[in-house]
PDB file of C-alpha atoms in Angstrom:
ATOM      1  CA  UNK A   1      90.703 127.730 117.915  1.00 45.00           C
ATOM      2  CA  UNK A   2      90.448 128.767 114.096  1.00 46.00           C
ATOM      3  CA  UNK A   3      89.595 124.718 113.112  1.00 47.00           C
ATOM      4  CA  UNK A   4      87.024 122.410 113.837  1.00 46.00           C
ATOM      5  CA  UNK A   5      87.279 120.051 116.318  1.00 46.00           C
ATOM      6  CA  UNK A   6      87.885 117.196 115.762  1.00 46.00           C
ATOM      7  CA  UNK A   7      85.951 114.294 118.431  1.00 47.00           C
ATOM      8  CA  UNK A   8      87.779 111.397 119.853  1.00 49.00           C
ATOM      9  CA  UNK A   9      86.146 108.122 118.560  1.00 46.00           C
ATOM     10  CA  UNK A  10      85.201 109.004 115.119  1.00 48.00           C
ATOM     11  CA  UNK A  11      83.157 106.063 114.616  1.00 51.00           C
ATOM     12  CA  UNK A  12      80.412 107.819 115.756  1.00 52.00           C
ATOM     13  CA  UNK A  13      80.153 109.480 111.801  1.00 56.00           C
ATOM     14  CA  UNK A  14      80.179 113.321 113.172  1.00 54.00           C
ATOM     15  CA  UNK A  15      83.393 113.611 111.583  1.00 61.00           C
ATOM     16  CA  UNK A  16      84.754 116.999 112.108  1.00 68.00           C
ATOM     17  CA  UNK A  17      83.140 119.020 114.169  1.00 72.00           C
ATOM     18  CA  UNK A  18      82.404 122.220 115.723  1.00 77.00           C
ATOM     19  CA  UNK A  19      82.207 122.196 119.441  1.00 77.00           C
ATOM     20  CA  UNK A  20      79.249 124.994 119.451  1.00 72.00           C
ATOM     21  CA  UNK A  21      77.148 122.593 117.296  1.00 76.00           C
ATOM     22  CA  UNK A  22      77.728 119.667 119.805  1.00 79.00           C
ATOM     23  CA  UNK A  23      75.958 121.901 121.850  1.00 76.00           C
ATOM     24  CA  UNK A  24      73.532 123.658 119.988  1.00 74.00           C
ATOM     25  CA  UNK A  25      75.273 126.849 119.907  1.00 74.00           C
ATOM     26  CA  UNK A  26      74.628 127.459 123.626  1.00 80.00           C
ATOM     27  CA  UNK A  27      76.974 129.126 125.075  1.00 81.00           C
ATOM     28  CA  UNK A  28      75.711 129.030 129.006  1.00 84.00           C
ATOM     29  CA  UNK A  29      74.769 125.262 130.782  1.00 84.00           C
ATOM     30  CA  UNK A  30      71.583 125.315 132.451  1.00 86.00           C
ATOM     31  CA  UNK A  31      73.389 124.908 135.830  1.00 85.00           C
ATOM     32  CA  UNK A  32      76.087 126.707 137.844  1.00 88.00           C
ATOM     33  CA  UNK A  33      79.182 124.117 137.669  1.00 87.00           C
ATOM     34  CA  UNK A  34      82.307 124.063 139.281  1.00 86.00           C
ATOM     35  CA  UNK A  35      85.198 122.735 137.124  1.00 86.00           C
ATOM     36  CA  UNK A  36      86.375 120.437 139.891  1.00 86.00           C
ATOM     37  CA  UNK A  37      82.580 118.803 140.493  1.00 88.00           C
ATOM     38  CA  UNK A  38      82.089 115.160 141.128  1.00 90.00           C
ATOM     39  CA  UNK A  39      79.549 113.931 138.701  1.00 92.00           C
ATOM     40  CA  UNK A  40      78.834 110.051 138.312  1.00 90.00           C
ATOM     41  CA  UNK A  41      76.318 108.028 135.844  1.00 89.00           C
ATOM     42  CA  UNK A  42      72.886 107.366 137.397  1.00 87.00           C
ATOM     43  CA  UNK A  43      71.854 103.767 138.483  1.00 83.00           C
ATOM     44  CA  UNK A  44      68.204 104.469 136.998  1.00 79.00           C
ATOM     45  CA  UNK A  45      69.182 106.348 133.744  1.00 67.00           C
ATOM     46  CA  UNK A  46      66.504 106.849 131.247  1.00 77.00           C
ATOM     47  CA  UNK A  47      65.759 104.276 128.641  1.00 74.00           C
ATOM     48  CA  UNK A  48      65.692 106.949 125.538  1.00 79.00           C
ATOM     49  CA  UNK A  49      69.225 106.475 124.046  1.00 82.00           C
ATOM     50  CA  UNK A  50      71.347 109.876 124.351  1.00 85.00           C
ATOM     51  CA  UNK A  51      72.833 111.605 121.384  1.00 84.00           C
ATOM     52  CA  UNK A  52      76.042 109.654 119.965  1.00 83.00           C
ATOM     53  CA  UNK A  53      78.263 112.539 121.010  1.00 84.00           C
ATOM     54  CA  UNK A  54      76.889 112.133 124.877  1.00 89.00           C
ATOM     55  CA  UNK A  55      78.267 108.106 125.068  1.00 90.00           C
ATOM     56  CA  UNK A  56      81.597 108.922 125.734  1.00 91.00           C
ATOM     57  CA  UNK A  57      80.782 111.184 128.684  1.00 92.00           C
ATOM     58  CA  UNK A  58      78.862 108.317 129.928  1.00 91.00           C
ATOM     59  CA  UNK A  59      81.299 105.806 129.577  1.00 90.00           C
ATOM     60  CA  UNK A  60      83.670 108.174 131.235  1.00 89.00           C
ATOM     61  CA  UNK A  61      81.499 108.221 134.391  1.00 90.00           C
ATOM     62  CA  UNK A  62      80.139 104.700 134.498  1.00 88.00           C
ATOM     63  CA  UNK A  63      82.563 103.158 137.127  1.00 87.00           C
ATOM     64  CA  UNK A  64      83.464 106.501 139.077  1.00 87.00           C
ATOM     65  CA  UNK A  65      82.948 109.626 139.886  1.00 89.00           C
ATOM     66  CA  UNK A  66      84.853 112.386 137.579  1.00 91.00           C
ATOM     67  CA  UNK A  67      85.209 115.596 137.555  1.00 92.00           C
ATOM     68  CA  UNK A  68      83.990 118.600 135.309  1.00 92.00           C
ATOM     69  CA  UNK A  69      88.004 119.535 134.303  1.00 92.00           C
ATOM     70  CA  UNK A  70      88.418 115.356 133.485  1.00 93.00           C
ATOM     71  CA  UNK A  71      85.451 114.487 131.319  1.00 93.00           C
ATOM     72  CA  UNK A  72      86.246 117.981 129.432  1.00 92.00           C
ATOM     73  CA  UNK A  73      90.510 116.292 128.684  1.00 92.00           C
ATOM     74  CA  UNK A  74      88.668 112.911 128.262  1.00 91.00           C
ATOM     75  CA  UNK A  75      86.410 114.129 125.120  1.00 90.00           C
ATOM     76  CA  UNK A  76      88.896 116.972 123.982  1.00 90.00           C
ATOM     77  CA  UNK A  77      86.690 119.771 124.090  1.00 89.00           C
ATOM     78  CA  UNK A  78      86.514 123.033 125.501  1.00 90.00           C
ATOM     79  CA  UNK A  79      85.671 123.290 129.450  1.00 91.00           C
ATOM     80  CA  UNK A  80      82.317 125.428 128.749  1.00 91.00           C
ATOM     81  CA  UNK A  81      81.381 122.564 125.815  1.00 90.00           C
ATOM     82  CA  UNK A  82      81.752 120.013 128.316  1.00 92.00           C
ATOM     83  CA  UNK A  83      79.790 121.802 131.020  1.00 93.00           C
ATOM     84  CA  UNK A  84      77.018 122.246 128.969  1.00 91.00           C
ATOM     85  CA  UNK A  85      77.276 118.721 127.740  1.00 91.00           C
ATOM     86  CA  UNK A  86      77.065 117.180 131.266  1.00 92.00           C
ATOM     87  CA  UNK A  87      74.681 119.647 132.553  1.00 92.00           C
ATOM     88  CA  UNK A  88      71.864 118.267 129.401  1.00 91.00           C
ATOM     89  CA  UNK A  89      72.777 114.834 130.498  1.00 91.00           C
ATOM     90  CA  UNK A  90      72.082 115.526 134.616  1.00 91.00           C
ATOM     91  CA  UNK A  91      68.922 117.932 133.425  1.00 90.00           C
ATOM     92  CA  UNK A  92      68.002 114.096 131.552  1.00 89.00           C
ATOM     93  CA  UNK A  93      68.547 112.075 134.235  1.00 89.00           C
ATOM     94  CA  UNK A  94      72.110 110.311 133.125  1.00 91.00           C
ATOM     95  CA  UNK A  95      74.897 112.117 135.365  1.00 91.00           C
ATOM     96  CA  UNK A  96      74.145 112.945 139.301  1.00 90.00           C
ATOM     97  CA  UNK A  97      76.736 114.705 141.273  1.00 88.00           C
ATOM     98  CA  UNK A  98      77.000 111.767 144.655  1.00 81.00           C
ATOM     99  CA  UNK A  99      76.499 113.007 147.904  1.00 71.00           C
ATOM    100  CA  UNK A 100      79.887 113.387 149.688  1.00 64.00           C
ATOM    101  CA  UNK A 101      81.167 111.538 152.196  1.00 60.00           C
ATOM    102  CA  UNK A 102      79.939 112.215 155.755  1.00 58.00           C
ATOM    103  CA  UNK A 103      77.244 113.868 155.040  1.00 56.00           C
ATOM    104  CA  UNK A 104      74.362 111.056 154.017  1.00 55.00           C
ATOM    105  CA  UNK A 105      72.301 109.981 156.804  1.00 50.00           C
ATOM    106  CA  UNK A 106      71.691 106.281 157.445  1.00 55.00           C
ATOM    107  CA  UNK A 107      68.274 107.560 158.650  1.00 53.00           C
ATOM    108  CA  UNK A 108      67.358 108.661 154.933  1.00 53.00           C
ATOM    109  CA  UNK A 109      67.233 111.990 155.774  1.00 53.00           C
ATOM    110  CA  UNK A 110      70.274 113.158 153.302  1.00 53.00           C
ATOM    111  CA  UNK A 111      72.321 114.890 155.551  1.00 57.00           C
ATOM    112  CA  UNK A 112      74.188 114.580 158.883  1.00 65.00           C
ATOM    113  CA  UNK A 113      72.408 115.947 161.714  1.00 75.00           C
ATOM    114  CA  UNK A 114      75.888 116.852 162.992  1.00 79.00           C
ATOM    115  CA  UNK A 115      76.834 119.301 160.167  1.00 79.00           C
ATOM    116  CA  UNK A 116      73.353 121.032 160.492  1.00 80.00           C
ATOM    117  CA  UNK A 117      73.766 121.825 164.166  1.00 83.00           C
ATOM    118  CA  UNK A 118      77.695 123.353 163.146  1.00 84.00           C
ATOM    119  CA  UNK A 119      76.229 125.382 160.464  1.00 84.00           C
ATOM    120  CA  UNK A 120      73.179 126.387 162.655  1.00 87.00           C
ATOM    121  CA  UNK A 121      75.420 127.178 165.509  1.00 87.00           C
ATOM    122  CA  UNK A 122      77.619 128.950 163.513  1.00 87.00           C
ATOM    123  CA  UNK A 123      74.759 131.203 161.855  1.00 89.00           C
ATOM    124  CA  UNK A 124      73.788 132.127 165.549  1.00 90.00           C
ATOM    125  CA  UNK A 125      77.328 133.466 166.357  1.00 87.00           C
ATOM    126  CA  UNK A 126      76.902 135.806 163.275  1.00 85.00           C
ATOM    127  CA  UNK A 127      77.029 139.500 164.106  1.00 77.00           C
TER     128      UNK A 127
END
């Protein structure tokens, strides 16, 4: 793209701009993403008020889980902007990816005793 971007909800004042100076001109997200991840907003997000150009991510994952390719057509930007974008706001506590169905443990333990033994099973049949 030759122009700037331009953000959905201009209200925010940022006008036109840039999607490498949404992100600081970073060009790699401080975690390994897959465009179809599940990410949702945090029930104990931080108090400190995120940047205005963060909200809308936010508000896109407040009620359910979305993934990497969605929140990146929600805000219009690039899918590497809007990696790096959620990444800073799950590295600050706002977006968690859920654990999947299936594999939570009513015990507390965090994963399905079940699945472990497959996996461990299967890792003993290995040549």
């Amino acid at each position: 793209m030759s122009g700037p971007t331009v953000m959905p909800g201009g209200e925010d004042g940022l006008g036109q701009v840039r999607p490498y100076v949404l992100v600081q001109g970073r060009s790699e997200p401080s975690r390994q993403l897959d465009r179809t991840v599940l990410v949702t907003a945090s029930a104990g997000a931080p108090q400190k008020q995120p940047q205005p150009h963060y909200l809308q991510i936010l508000d896109t994952c407040r009620d359910s889980a979305c993934s990497l390719s969605q929140i990146a057509g929600t805000i219009g930007q690039p899918l590497q902007v809007a990696k790096i974008m959620v990444c800073d706001l799950m590295d600050d506590g706002y977006l968690v990816t859920p654990m999947p169905p299936g594999l939570h443990d009513p015990s507390g333990a965090g994963t399905d005793r079940r699945i472990m033994e497959d996996v461990l099973n299967g890792l003993r049949h290995l040549p």
